[in-house]
Each structure stands twice: as C-alpha cells, then as structure tokens.
Amino acid sequence: MSGIRPTGFLHLGNYFGALRNYVRMQESYNCYFMVADLHALTTLKDTKELKGHVRRVLAENIASGLDPEKVAFYCQSHVPETAELYLLLNMLAYVGELEKTPTFKDKVRLQPMNVNAGLLTYPVLQAADILLHRATLVPVGKDQEQHLEMARNYANRFNQRYGEVFPEPYAFNFGEDLVKVPSLDGAGKMSKSENQLATLYLADDDDAIRKKISKAKTESGGAPGAPVPDSVANLFQLMRLVGGETAAYEAQFNEGTIRYGDMKKELAERMIAFITPIREKAEAIRNDEAYLRKVMDMGAEKARASAKVTLELAKEAIGLNYY
Ligand code: ADP
C-alpha cells in the first residue's frame, strides 16, 4: 500500500522513491495504491486546482507503468472507510508525540498561519490508509521512514488495547536502502512544491531538463582521496538512476580533471530519454476523461471491498457491535 499527494507535478523523487516500486510490486503482490487527495487538503490553499492535480497524478502513475487492472488504484476520498478508521486511530494517538514529528514541525515553519489539526494528525491518517488494507509492505522514499514507525505504533497500540487486528507495516524497497532523490541545488530532496528549478518533473520538456541540469550545483574538485562534495555526489547518483556509468567521472574527479559541462550534457540527454516517453504517455491519458473515470471507479470498488472487511474486524475488536 502506498500513495502520492495530488499537490503538483510528479518528479524524479516520486518516481524512484515510490512509483518504480509500485510497478515492480504489482507483478507479485496484492497492491493498493492511491491518490492521497484528503492529505492534500492539509496544505492546498486553492481546491479549484485539485481536479487537475488528481488527473495528473493518475495519468503519471499509469504512464510510469502502473496497471489499474492489476492493482487497486484509487482516490483516497472515494473510500470513506479511510475516515472512519482515522477516527478510531485518533483515540490511540497522543498529541505530544504528534507535535514532535519532524514533518509537522517543517509544515509549521512553512505555513505558520495554517497550523490545522489535520496537519498535526497527518501521520494518523497515513496510518489509516495503510492499516485499512492490513498492508505489511509500504513502498516509499526515505523521507517517510518515521511515519511508518508511527503507523507501527498505532497498529501495536490497537492490537494491545482491543485485540489483534493489524500486522506491522514496514517501508519497502526490495531489501535495499530507501531512496532519497536529491535536489539539483545540492541541498535537500526534490519535492513537488519546494525548489522547483532544482527538481526534475515527469512533465518537463527537453529544454527545461537541459536548463535545470546545466544550472545544477557543482563544486571544484578534487585532490586525490578528497571526499566528493554532496552536490557532485548527487549528480553521480542521478546519472546512475537513469542508467549512466559514473566510474570514469569519479576517477576524473579524483584527478581534478572532471569537466562538469560534459557530464551534465550526458546526464541531460539520458534524462530526456528517460522522461520523454512518460511525459508523452501521461499527456494522452490525462486528456482521456472517460478512461480516468473508469480507473477511479474500478479502484474504489476494489479498495472499499478490502476496507469493509478491516473495519468490521476493527469494530468487532473494539466492541462496537451491539447486536
Ligand atoms: P512530495 O514530497 O513531492 O509532495 P509526497 O509527499 O506526495 O511527495 O510523496 C509521495 C512519495 O514520493 C512518497 O513515497 C515519498 O517518500 C516519495 N518521495 C517524495 N520525494 C522524494 C525524493 N526526493 N526522493 C525519494 N522519494 C521521494
């Protein structure tokens, strides 16, 4: 189980942290993937943009290889059982621990005039999304590790207080470390809303990709044995993610002969070859309203069937059954 918020254009971080694994998992697991539209309400000011964002996220997931026939691919708000489980889990969540969550503190810093209760209880809603399907594997990027720990806490607290219903969910990347795709400015991660010039989007055209990569931060290097600075290591990482070799560039860095312009040119061309087919496919899907409606209906039906079973088990365990 996993999800992506419809708050803007999907980017390489979403792809390599999440989407790529959705596509790999759909072949051998029972999967639930969603567009987290209720989560988006914690930060989105203008809900007029929501419909466009939801369609974009649906289309970009499918263009990246997600098959709505193989998985349950749905919108969070189409599965109202999510809200019911969220309410039940809120009784097990402590305000003190929610206030200490680093992502909450970040959001408070970013939107000090809109510190709503939904923002505070974001990890509870996320736990509800996962536990709703009693999911055990959650394909996410590195930034989500702490939220998964909180989801495990809520599952365990529920089980201890009311009886065993939920398995423990874990972040999943096929046994490898979770991915963090760095931003091109050498600081932080790519993200939908921050550092837009340092983030590569699946909708970027060739010129935008070339421009952003040519402006990527680099630092002059390298004496033999000197550590590779983060900004340069980030470019090496991006090169490897899109199938490039970095051994020769790394050797040049160590010798102090690296020509960043050449490396950036190769990286840009590889990036264009990677992004273009996804962008073109997504564009066609995004404009096919009838198909997207079918996808959402089919996904909601599958997700609600699973959610209903879990909620019955949860209510039974709590004692919310009076007949
Ligand atoms: P964003 O932070 O761009 O708004 P979301 O919060 O909707 O993205 O996260 C959707 C998924 O994408 C999550 O699994 C998250 O871990 C992953 N993700 C987001 N940014 C990155 C990144 N830079 N590197 C790796 N994974 C990422």
mmCIF file of C-alpha atoms and ligand atoms in Angstrom:
data_model
loop_
_atom_site.group_PDB
_atom_site.id
_atom_site.type_symbol
_atom_site.label_atom_id
_atom_site.label_comp_id
_atom_site.label_asym_id
_atom_site.label_seq_id
_atom_site.Cartn_x
_atom_site.Cartn_y
_atom_site.Cartn_z
ATOM 1 C CA MET A 1 0.000 0.000 0.000
ATOM 2 C CA SER A 2 1.222 3.483 -0.807
ATOM 3 C CA GLY A 3 0.097 6.856 -2.062
ATOM 4 C CA ILE A 4 1.095 10.190 -3.520
ATOM 5 C CA ARG A 5 -0.463 13.569 -2.732
ATOM 6 C CA PRO A 6 -2.013 15.479 -5.650
ATOM 7 C CA THR A 7 -0.305 18.754 -4.822
ATOM 8 C CA GLY A 8 1.567 19.347 -8.063
ATOM 9 C CA PHE A 9 3.647 17.745 -10.776
ATOM 10 C CA LEU A 10 5.264 14.391 -10.005
ATOM 11 C CA HIS A 11 9.052 14.435 -10.041
ATOM 12 C CA LEU A 12 12.010 12.085 -10.150
ATOM 13 C CA GLY A 13 11.882 11.647 -6.358
ATOM 14 C CA ASN A 14 8.315 10.379 -6.572
ATOM 15 C CA TYR A 15 9.347 8.113 -9.431
ATOM 16 C CA PHE A 16 12.437 6.500 -7.901
ATOM 17 C CA GLY A 17 11.245 6.649 -4.285
ATOM 18 C CA ALA A 18 7.770 5.315 -4.936
ATOM 19 C CA LEU A 19 6.379 4.758 -8.454
ATOM 20 C CA ARG A 20 9.132 2.493 -9.713
ATOM 21 C CA ASN A 21 8.464 0.109 -6.854
ATOM 22 C CA TYR A 22 4.702 0.234 -7.353
ATOM 23 C CA VAL A 23 5.295 -1.033 -10.854
ATOM 24 C CA ARG A 24 7.708 -3.745 -9.699
ATOM 25 C CA MET A 25 5.378 -4.869 -6.897
ATOM 26 C CA GLN A 26 2.230 -5.131 -8.999
ATOM 27 C CA GLU A 27 3.526 -8.313 -10.621
ATOM 28 C CA SER A 28 3.740 -10.367 -7.432
ATOM 29 C CA TYR A 29 1.815 -8.652 -4.620
ATOM 30 C CA ASN A 30 -1.760 -7.710 -3.859
ATOM 31 C CA CYS A 31 -1.399 -3.921 -4.169
ATOM 32 C CA TYR A 32 -3.375 -0.834 -3.131
ATOM 33 C CA PHE A 33 -2.138 2.494 -4.471
ATOM 34 C CA MET A 34 -3.947 5.768 -4.061
ATOM 35 C CA VAL A 35 -4.009 9.431 -4.897
ATOM 36 C CA ALA A 36 -3.933 10.966 -1.418
ATOM 37 C CA ASP A 37 -6.382 13.808 -2.054
ATOM 38 C CA LEU A 38 -7.504 14.149 1.589
ATOM 39 C CA HIS A 39 -3.872 14.537 2.662
ATOM 40 C CA ALA A 40 -3.521 17.305 0.072
ATOM 41 C CA LEU A 41 -6.185 19.350 1.892
ATOM 42 C CA THR A 42 -3.807 19.890 4.829
ATOM 43 C CA THR A 43 -1.677 22.200 2.701
ATOM 44 C CA LEU A 44 -3.542 23.030 -0.515
ATOM 45 C CA LYS A 45 -4.965 26.543 -0.424
ATOM 46 C CA ASP A 46 -6.901 26.506 -3.664
ATOM 47 C CA THR A 47 -9.046 23.393 -4.082
ATOM 48 C CA LYS A 48 -10.001 24.510 -7.596
ATOM 49 C CA GLU A 49 -6.644 23.034 -8.591
ATOM 50 C CA LEU A 50 -7.418 19.670 -7.051
ATOM 51 C CA LYS A 51 -9.180 18.073 -10.021
ATOM 52 C CA GLY A 52 -6.320 18.873 -12.373
ATOM 53 C CA HIS A 53 -3.742 17.616 -9.913
ATOM 54 C CA VAL A 54 -5.643 14.365 -9.300
ATOM 55 C CA ARG A 55 -5.898 13.696 -13.028
ATOM 56 C CA ARG A 56 -2.233 14.448 -13.467
ATOM 57 C CA VAL A 57 -1.178 12.068 -10.684
ATOM 58 C CA LEU A 58 -3.447 9.314 -12.038
ATOM 59 C CA ALA A 59 -2.064 9.788 -15.544
ATOM 60 C CA GLU A 60 1.584 9.988 -14.480
ATOM 61 C CA ASN A 61 1.271 6.813 -12.406
ATOM 62 C CA ILE A 62 -0.244 4.915 -15.320
ATOM 63 C CA ALA A 63 2.271 6.366 -17.794
ATOM 64 C CA SER A 64 5.046 5.112 -15.499
ATOM 65 C CA GLY A 65 3.744 1.570 -15.861
ATOM 66 C CA LEU A 66 1.126 1.154 -13.124
ATOM 67 C CA ASP A 67 -1.640 -1.124 -14.387
ATOM 68 C CA PRO A 68 -5.072 -0.307 -12.888
ATOM 69 C CA GLU A 69 -6.262 -3.782 -13.872
ATOM 70 C CA LYS A 70 -3.568 -5.458 -11.761
ATOM 71 C CA VAL A 71 -3.796 -3.273 -8.643
ATOM 72 C CA ALA A 72 -6.410 -1.278 -6.767
ATOM 73 C CA PHE A 73 -5.607 2.270 -7.898
ATOM 74 C CA TYR A 74 -7.991 4.734 -6.285
ATOM 75 C CA CYS A 75 -8.637 8.177 -4.857
ATOM 76 C CA GLN A 76 -8.476 8.343 -1.084
ATOM 77 C CA SER A 77 -11.725 10.348 -0.798
ATOM 78 C CA HIS A 78 -13.592 7.661 -2.760
ATOM 79 C CA VAL A 79 -13.010 5.274 0.141
ATOM 80 C CA PRO A 80 -14.830 6.868 3.095
ATOM 81 C CA GLU A 81 -13.866 3.915 5.312
ATOM 82 C CA THR A 82 -10.467 5.653 5.481
ATOM 83 C CA ALA A 83 -12.025 8.479 7.503
ATOM 84 C CA GLU A 84 -13.742 6.052 9.842
ATOM 85 C CA LEU A 85 -10.545 4.167 10.646
ATOM 86 C CA TYR A 86 -8.723 7.509 11.016
ATOM 87 C CA LEU A 87 -11.221 8.487 13.713
ATOM 88 C CA LEU A 88 -10.756 5.206 15.555
ATOM 89 C CA LEU A 89 -6.952 5.509 15.395
ATOM 90 C CA ASN A 90 -7.060 9.105 16.652
ATOM 91 C CA MET A 91 -8.055 7.706 20.054
ATOM 92 C CA LEU A 92 -4.665 5.952 20.148
ATOM 93 C CA ALA A 93 -2.546 8.914 19.020
ATOM 94 C CA TYR A 94 -1.027 11.278 21.577
ATOM 95 C CA VAL A 95 -0.842 14.988 20.892
ATOM 96 C CA GLY A 96 2.645 15.193 22.413
ATOM 97 C CA GLU A 97 4.159 12.678 20.010
ATOM 98 C CA LEU A 98 2.374 14.215 17.009
ATOM 99 C CA GLU A 99 3.757 17.648 17.884
ATOM 100 C CA LYS A 100 7.277 16.228 17.929
ATOM 101 C CA THR A 101 7.068 14.725 14.415
ATOM 102 C CA PRO A 102 9.721 16.438 12.234
ATOM 103 C CA THR A 103 7.394 16.698 9.215
ATOM 104 C CA PHE A 104 4.836 18.522 11.388
ATOM 105 C CA LYS A 105 7.495 20.946 12.594
ATOM 106 C CA ASP A 106 8.555 21.567 8.965
ATOM 107 C CA LYS A 107 4.985 22.310 7.926
ATOM 108 C CA VAL A 108 4.502 24.689 10.845
ATOM 109 C CA ARG A 109 7.560 26.550 9.638
ATOM 110 C CA LEU A 110 6.260 26.611 6.046
ATOM 111 C CA GLN A 111 2.677 27.647 6.833
ATOM 112 C CA PRO A 112 2.610 29.290 10.286
ATOM 113 C CA MET A 113 -0.807 30.834 9.578
ATOM 114 C CA ASN A 114 -2.446 27.467 8.852
ATOM 115 C CA VAL A 115 -1.437 25.022 11.562
ATOM 116 C CA ASN A 116 -4.635 22.995 11.362
ATOM 117 C CA ALA A 117 -5.451 19.822 13.298
ATOM 118 C CA GLY A 118 -5.302 17.825 10.049
ATOM 119 C CA LEU A 119 -1.652 18.782 9.736
ATOM 120 C CA LEU A 120 -0.998 17.573 13.258
ATOM 121 C CA THR A 121 -2.768 14.246 12.715
ATOM 122 C CA TYR A 122 -1.350 13.652 9.224
ATOM 123 C CA PRO A 123 0.575 10.550 10.418
ATOM 124 C CA VAL A 124 -2.664 9.116 11.844
ATOM 125 C CA LEU A 125 -4.460 9.497 8.511
ATOM 126 C CA GLN A 126 -1.476 7.918 6.814
ATOM 127 C CA ALA A 127 -1.582 5.001 9.269
ATOM 128 C CA ALA A 128 -5.306 4.641 8.485
ATOM 129 C CA ASP A 129 -4.537 4.461 4.735
ATOM 130 C CA ILE A 130 -2.106 1.614 5.321
ATOM 131 C CA LEU A 131 -3.890 -0.303 8.075
ATOM 132 C CA LEU A 132 -7.170 -0.091 6.151
ATOM 133 C CA HIS A 133 -5.866 -2.892 3.939
ATOM 134 C CA ARG A 134 -3.837 -4.521 6.725
ATOM 135 C CA ALA A 135 -0.856 -3.913 4.457
ATOM 136 C CA THR A 136 2.627 -5.018 5.516
ATOM 137 C CA LEU A 137 4.843 -3.534 2.772
ATOM 138 C CA VAL A 138 4.812 0.173 2.000
ATOM 139 C CA PRO A 139 6.917 1.300 -0.974
ATOM 140 C CA VAL A 140 8.020 4.849 -0.070
ATOM 141 C CA GLY A 141 11.056 7.097 -0.203
ATOM 142 C CA LYS A 142 13.402 7.701 2.703
ATOM 143 C CA ASP A 143 11.500 10.778 3.916
ATOM 144 C CA GLN A 144 8.635 8.520 5.032
ATOM 145 C CA GLU A 145 10.567 6.254 7.401
ATOM 146 C CA GLN A 146 9.394 7.964 10.555
ATOM 147 C CA HIS A 147 5.742 7.933 9.515
ATOM 148 C CA LEU A 148 5.986 4.178 9.074
ATOM 149 C CA GLU A 149 7.299 3.850 12.601
ATOM 150 C CA MET A 150 4.267 5.778 13.812
ATOM 151 C CA ALA A 151 1.939 3.531 11.796
ATOM 152 C CA ARG A 152 3.525 0.505 13.506
ATOM 153 C CA ASN A 153 2.954 2.139 16.888
ATOM 154 C CA TYR A 154 -0.740 2.688 16.170
ATOM 155 C CA ALA A 155 -1.133 -0.880 14.905
ATOM 156 C CA ASN A 156 0.538 -2.246 18.042
ATOM 157 C CA ARG A 157 -1.416 0.005 20.381
ATOM 158 C CA PHE A 158 -4.665 -1.029 18.743
ATOM 159 C CA ASN A 159 -3.766 -4.709 18.999
ATOM 160 C CA GLN A 160 -2.735 -4.398 22.648
ATOM 161 C CA ARG A 161 -5.768 -2.416 23.693
ATOM 162 C CA TYR A 162 -8.504 -4.160 21.715
ATOM 163 C CA GLY A 163 -7.145 -7.398 20.258
ATOM 164 C CA GLU A 164 -5.008 -8.478 17.314
ATOM 165 C CA VAL A 165 -6.256 -6.977 14.031
ATOM 166 C CA PHE A 166 -3.326 -5.245 12.333
ATOM 167 C CA PRO A 167 0.037 -6.564 11.109
ATOM 168 C CA GLU A 168 3.031 -4.213 11.377
ATOM 169 C CA PRO A 169 3.696 -2.249 8.169
ATOM 170 C CA TYR A 170 7.266 -1.606 7.016
ATOM 171 C CA ALA A 171 8.764 0.711 4.407
ATOM 172 C CA PHE A 172 9.774 -1.422 1.445
ATOM 173 C CA ASN A 173 12.389 -1.199 -1.286
ATOM 174 C CA PHE A 174 13.013 -4.809 -2.257
ATOM 175 C CA GLY A 175 15.530 -5.241 0.569
ATOM 176 C CA GLU A 176 17.617 -2.220 -0.445
ATOM 177 C CA ASP A 177 18.049 1.107 1.363
ATOM 178 C CA LEU A 178 15.180 3.537 0.878
ATOM 179 C CA VAL A 179 15.811 6.089 -1.848
ATOM 180 C CA LYS A 180 16.244 9.837 -1.451
ATOM 181 C CA VAL A 181 16.498 11.649 -4.774
ATOM 182 C CA PRO A 182 18.485 14.833 -4.112
ATOM 183 C CA SER A 183 17.587 18.231 -5.464
ATOM 184 C CA LEU A 184 19.839 19.814 -8.125
ATOM 185 C CA ASP A 185 20.867 22.682 -5.873
ATOM 186 C CA GLY A 186 22.901 20.399 -3.663
ATOM 187 C CA ALA A 187 20.600 20.855 -0.662
ATOM 188 C CA GLY A 188 17.674 18.690 0.383
ATOM 189 C CA LYS A 189 15.462 16.488 -1.768
ATOM 190 C CA MET A 190 13.440 17.005 -4.910
ATOM 191 C CA SER A 191 9.904 17.918 -3.980
ATOM 192 C CA LYS A 192 6.630 18.948 -5.620
ATOM 193 C CA SER A 193 6.439 22.391 -4.130
ATOM 194 C CA GLU A 194 9.880 23.483 -2.965
ATOM 195 C CA ASN A 195 12.953 24.252 -5.115
ATOM 196 C CA GLN A 196 11.086 23.942 -8.412
ATOM 197 C CA LEU A 197 14.107 24.909 -10.511
ATOM 198 C CA ALA A 198 16.144 22.212 -8.768
ATOM 199 C CA THR A 199 13.514 19.492 -9.248
ATOM 200 C CA LEU A 200 13.063 17.451 -12.424
ATOM 201 C CA TYR A 201 9.391 16.781 -13.174
ATOM 202 C CA LEU A 202 7.967 13.944 -15.254
ATOM 203 C CA ALA A 203 6.202 16.690 -17.253
ATOM 204 C CA ASP A 204 9.363 18.701 -18.019
ATOM 205 C CA ASP A 205 10.145 19.240 -21.702
ATOM 206 C CA ASP A 206 13.607 18.724 -23.170
ATOM 207 C CA ASP A 207 14.646 22.366 -22.847
ATOM 208 C CA ALA A 208 13.570 22.582 -19.220
ATOM 209 C CA ILE A 209 15.559 19.440 -18.432
ATOM 210 C CA ARG A 210 18.697 20.751 -20.181
ATOM 211 C CA LYS A 211 18.395 24.127 -18.482
ATOM 212 C CA LYS A 212 17.889 22.735 -14.987
ATOM 213 C CA ILE A 213 20.752 20.261 -15.280
ATOM 214 C CA SER A 214 23.124 22.852 -16.739
ATOM 215 C CA LYS A 215 22.438 25.032 -13.676
ATOM 216 C CA ALA A 216 22.888 22.171 -11.187
ATOM 217 C CA LYS A 217 25.284 22.973 -8.392
ATOM 218 C CA THR A 218 28.818 21.577 -8.601
ATOM 219 C CA GLU A 219 31.984 22.272 -6.646
ATOM 220 C CA SER A 220 35.504 22.306 -7.922
ATOM 221 C CA GLY A 221 37.293 19.113 -7.042
ATOM 222 C CA GLY A 222 39.218 17.074 -6.115
ATOM 223 C CA ALA A 223 42.529 16.245 -4.674
ATOM 224 C CA PRO A 224 43.321 12.523 -4.651
ATOM 225 C CA GLY A 225 41.420 10.943 -1.793
ATOM 226 C CA ALA A 226 39.386 14.105 -1.093
ATOM 227 C CA PRO A 227 35.738 13.396 -0.331
ATOM 228 C CA VAL A 228 33.263 14.011 -3.155
ATOM 229 C CA PRO A 229 31.102 17.015 -2.176
ATOM 230 C CA ASP A 230 27.357 16.353 -1.817
ATOM 231 C CA SER A 231 26.408 18.403 -4.882
ATOM 232 C CA VAL A 232 28.687 16.292 -7.110
ATOM 233 C CA ALA A 233 27.734 13.013 -5.459
ATOM 234 C CA ASN A 234 24.105 13.951 -6.151
ATOM 235 C CA LEU A 235 24.806 14.281 -9.875
ATOM 236 C CA PHE A 236 26.569 10.903 -9.857
ATOM 237 C CA GLN A 237 23.516 9.409 -8.145
ATOM 238 C CA LEU A 238 21.147 10.904 -10.719
ATOM 239 C CA MET A 239 23.357 9.606 -13.526
ATOM 240 C CA ARG A 240 23.193 6.077 -12.113
ATOM 241 C CA LEU A 241 19.426 6.266 -11.594
ATOM 242 C CA VAL A 242 18.913 6.903 -15.308
ATOM 243 C CA GLY A 243 21.281 4.133 -16.345
ATOM 244 C CA GLY A 244 24.578 6.015 -16.755
ATOM 245 C CA GLU A 245 28.065 4.921 -15.663
ATOM 246 C CA THR A 246 29.918 7.110 -13.187
ATOM 247 C CA ALA A 247 33.215 5.263 -12.651
ATOM 248 C CA ALA A 248 35.086 7.344 -15.252
ATOM 249 C CA TYR A 249 33.684 10.655 -13.939
ATOM 250 C CA GLU A 250 34.558 9.664 -10.382
ATOM 251 C CA ALA A 251 38.137 8.900 -11.436
ATOM 252 C CA GLN A 252 38.344 12.264 -13.232
ATOM 253 C CA PHE A 253 37.010 13.972 -10.133
ATOM 254 C CA ASN A 254 39.755 12.415 -8.038
ATOM 255 C CA GLU A 255 42.380 13.530 -10.558
ATOM 256 C CA GLY A 256 40.928 17.036 -10.654
ATOM 257 C CA THR A 257 40.255 16.770 -14.408
ATOM 258 C CA ILE A 258 36.488 16.413 -14.403
ATOM 259 C CA ARG A 259 34.621 18.614 -16.902
ATOM 260 C CA TYR A 260 31.225 19.198 -15.393
ATOM 261 C CA GLY A 261 29.839 20.567 -18.650
ATOM 262 C CA ASP A 262 30.439 17.231 -20.394
ATOM 263 C CA MET A 263 28.988 15.228 -17.551
ATOM 264 C CA LYS A 264 25.911 17.459 -17.358
ATOM 265 C CA LYS A 265 25.388 17.104 -21.111
ATOM 266 C CA GLU A 266 25.371 13.327 -20.849
ATOM 267 C CA LEU A 267 23.113 13.449 -17.808
ATOM 268 C CA ALA A 268 20.660 15.784 -19.571
ATOM 269 C CA GLU A 269 20.433 13.568 -22.663
ATOM 270 C CA ARG A 270 19.889 10.453 -20.545
ATOM 271 C CA MET A 271 17.272 12.281 -18.500
ATOM 272 C CA ILE A 272 15.451 13.415 -21.653
ATOM 273 C CA ALA A 273 15.425 9.836 -22.979
ATOM 274 C CA PHE A 274 14.008 8.695 -19.654
ATOM 275 C CA ILE A 275 11.361 11.373 -19.107
ATOM 276 C CA THR A 276 10.058 11.983 -22.646
ATOM 277 C CA PRO A 277 8.112 8.715 -23.134
ATOM 278 C CA ILE A 278 6.489 9.085 -19.692
ATOM 279 C CA ARG A 279 5.551 12.712 -20.361
ATOM 280 C CA GLU A 280 4.028 11.932 -23.744
ATOM 281 C CA LYS A 281 2.051 8.958 -22.479
ATOM 282 C CA ALA A 282 0.816 10.869 -19.424
ATOM 283 C CA GLU A 283 -0.384 13.728 -21.610
ATOM 284 C CA ALA A 284 -2.610 11.407 -23.651
ATOM 285 C CA ILE A 285 -4.017 9.659 -20.572
ATOM 286 C CA ARG A 286 -4.666 12.938 -18.757
ATOM 287 C CA ASN A 287 -6.965 14.085 -21.542
ATOM 288 C CA ASP A 288 -8.995 10.869 -21.603
ATOM 289 C CA GLU A 289 -11.718 11.675 -19.050
ATOM 290 C CA ALA A 290 -13.788 8.555 -19.668
ATOM 291 C CA TYR A 291 -10.808 6.281 -19.108
ATOM 292 C CA LEU A 292 -9.762 8.074 -15.914
ATOM 293 C CA ARG A 293 -13.294 7.809 -14.550
ATOM 294 C CA LYS A 294 -13.267 4.081 -15.251
ATOM 295 C CA VAL A 295 -9.909 3.721 -13.488
ATOM 296 C CA MET A 296 -11.149 5.592 -10.399
ATOM 297 C CA ASP A 297 -14.418 3.625 -10.210
ATOM 298 C CA MET A 298 -12.656 0.295 -10.580
ATOM 299 C CA GLY A 299 -10.051 1.229 -7.965
ATOM 300 C CA ALA A 300 -12.603 2.471 -5.428
ATOM 301 C CA GLU A 301 -14.602 -0.711 -5.747
ATOM 302 C CA LYS A 302 -11.568 -2.916 -5.035
ATOM 303 C CA ALA A 303 -10.320 -0.707 -2.189
ATOM 304 C CA ARG A 304 -13.723 -0.479 -0.495
ATOM 305 C CA ALA A 305 -14.146 -4.240 -0.535
ATOM 306 C CA SER A 306 -10.876 -4.639 1.374
ATOM 307 C CA ALA A 307 -11.606 -1.668 3.675
ATOM 308 C CA LYS A 308 -15.006 -3.021 4.656
ATOM 309 C CA VAL A 309 -13.546 -6.281 5.923
ATOM 310 C CA THR A 310 -10.901 -4.477 8.006
ATOM 311 C CA LEU A 311 -13.399 -2.074 9.549
ATOM 312 C CA GLU A 312 -15.669 -4.920 10.583
ATOM 313 C CA LEU A 313 -12.723 -6.630 12.278
ATOM 314 C CA ALA A 314 -11.658 -3.375 13.978
ATOM 315 C CA LYS A 315 -15.141 -2.549 15.265
ATOM 316 C CA GLU A 316 -15.646 -6.092 16.464
ATOM 317 C CA ALA A 317 -12.343 -5.918 18.383
ATOM 318 C CA ILE A 318 -13.196 -2.550 19.944
ATOM 319 C CA GLY A 319 -16.653 -3.760 20.960
ATOM 320 C CA LEU A 320 -18.625 -1.503 18.634
ATOM 321 C CA ASN A 321 -21.042 -4.333 17.905
ATOM 322 C CA TYR A 322 -24.295 -4.337 19.810
ATOM 323 C CA TYR A 323 -26.477 -6.926 18.134
HETATM 324 P P1 ADP B 1 6.209 15.337 -2.237
HETATM 325 O O1 ADP B 1 7.157 15.334 -1.070
HETATM 326 O O2 ADP B 1 6.884 15.576 -3.537
HETATM 327 O O3 ADP B 1 4.976 16.188 -2.058
HETATM 328 P P2 ADP B 1 4.614 13.059 -1.453
HETATM 329 O O4 ADP B 1 4.687 13.544 -0.051
HETATM 330 O O5 ADP B 1 3.294 13.030 -2.130
HETATM 331 O O6 ADP B 1 5.656 13.849 -2.357
HETATM 332 O O7 ADP B 1 5.287 11.627 -1.507
HETATM 333 C C1 ADP B 1 4.958 10.636 -2.447
HETATM 334 C C2 ADP B 1 6.019 9.560 -2.442
HETATM 335 O O8 ADP B 1 7.192 10.045 -3.085
HETATM 336 C C3 ADP B 1 6.449 9.105 -1.039
HETATM 337 O O9 ADP B 1 6.631 7.712 -1.080
HETATM 338 C C4 ADP B 1 7.762 9.800 -0.835
HETATM 339 O O10 ADP B 1 8.625 9.081 0.029
HETATM 340 C C5 ADP B 1 8.322 9.810 -2.250
HETATM 341 N N1 ADP B 1 9.267 10.932 -2.435
HETATM 342 C C6 ADP B 1 8.982 12.255 -2.475
HETATM 343 N N2 ADP B 1 10.096 12.985 -2.698
HETATM 344 C C7 ADP B 1 11.118 12.087 -2.786
HETATM 345 C C8 ADP B 1 12.532 12.191 -3.030
HETATM 346 N N3 ADP B 1 13.117 13.369 -3.270
HETATM 347 N N4 ADP B 1 13.262 11.049 -3.052
HETATM 348 C C9 ADP B 1 12.685 9.827 -2.851
HETATM 349 N N5 ADP B 1 11.377 9.665 -2.635
HETATM 350 C C10 ADP B 1 10.585 10.764 -2.613
#
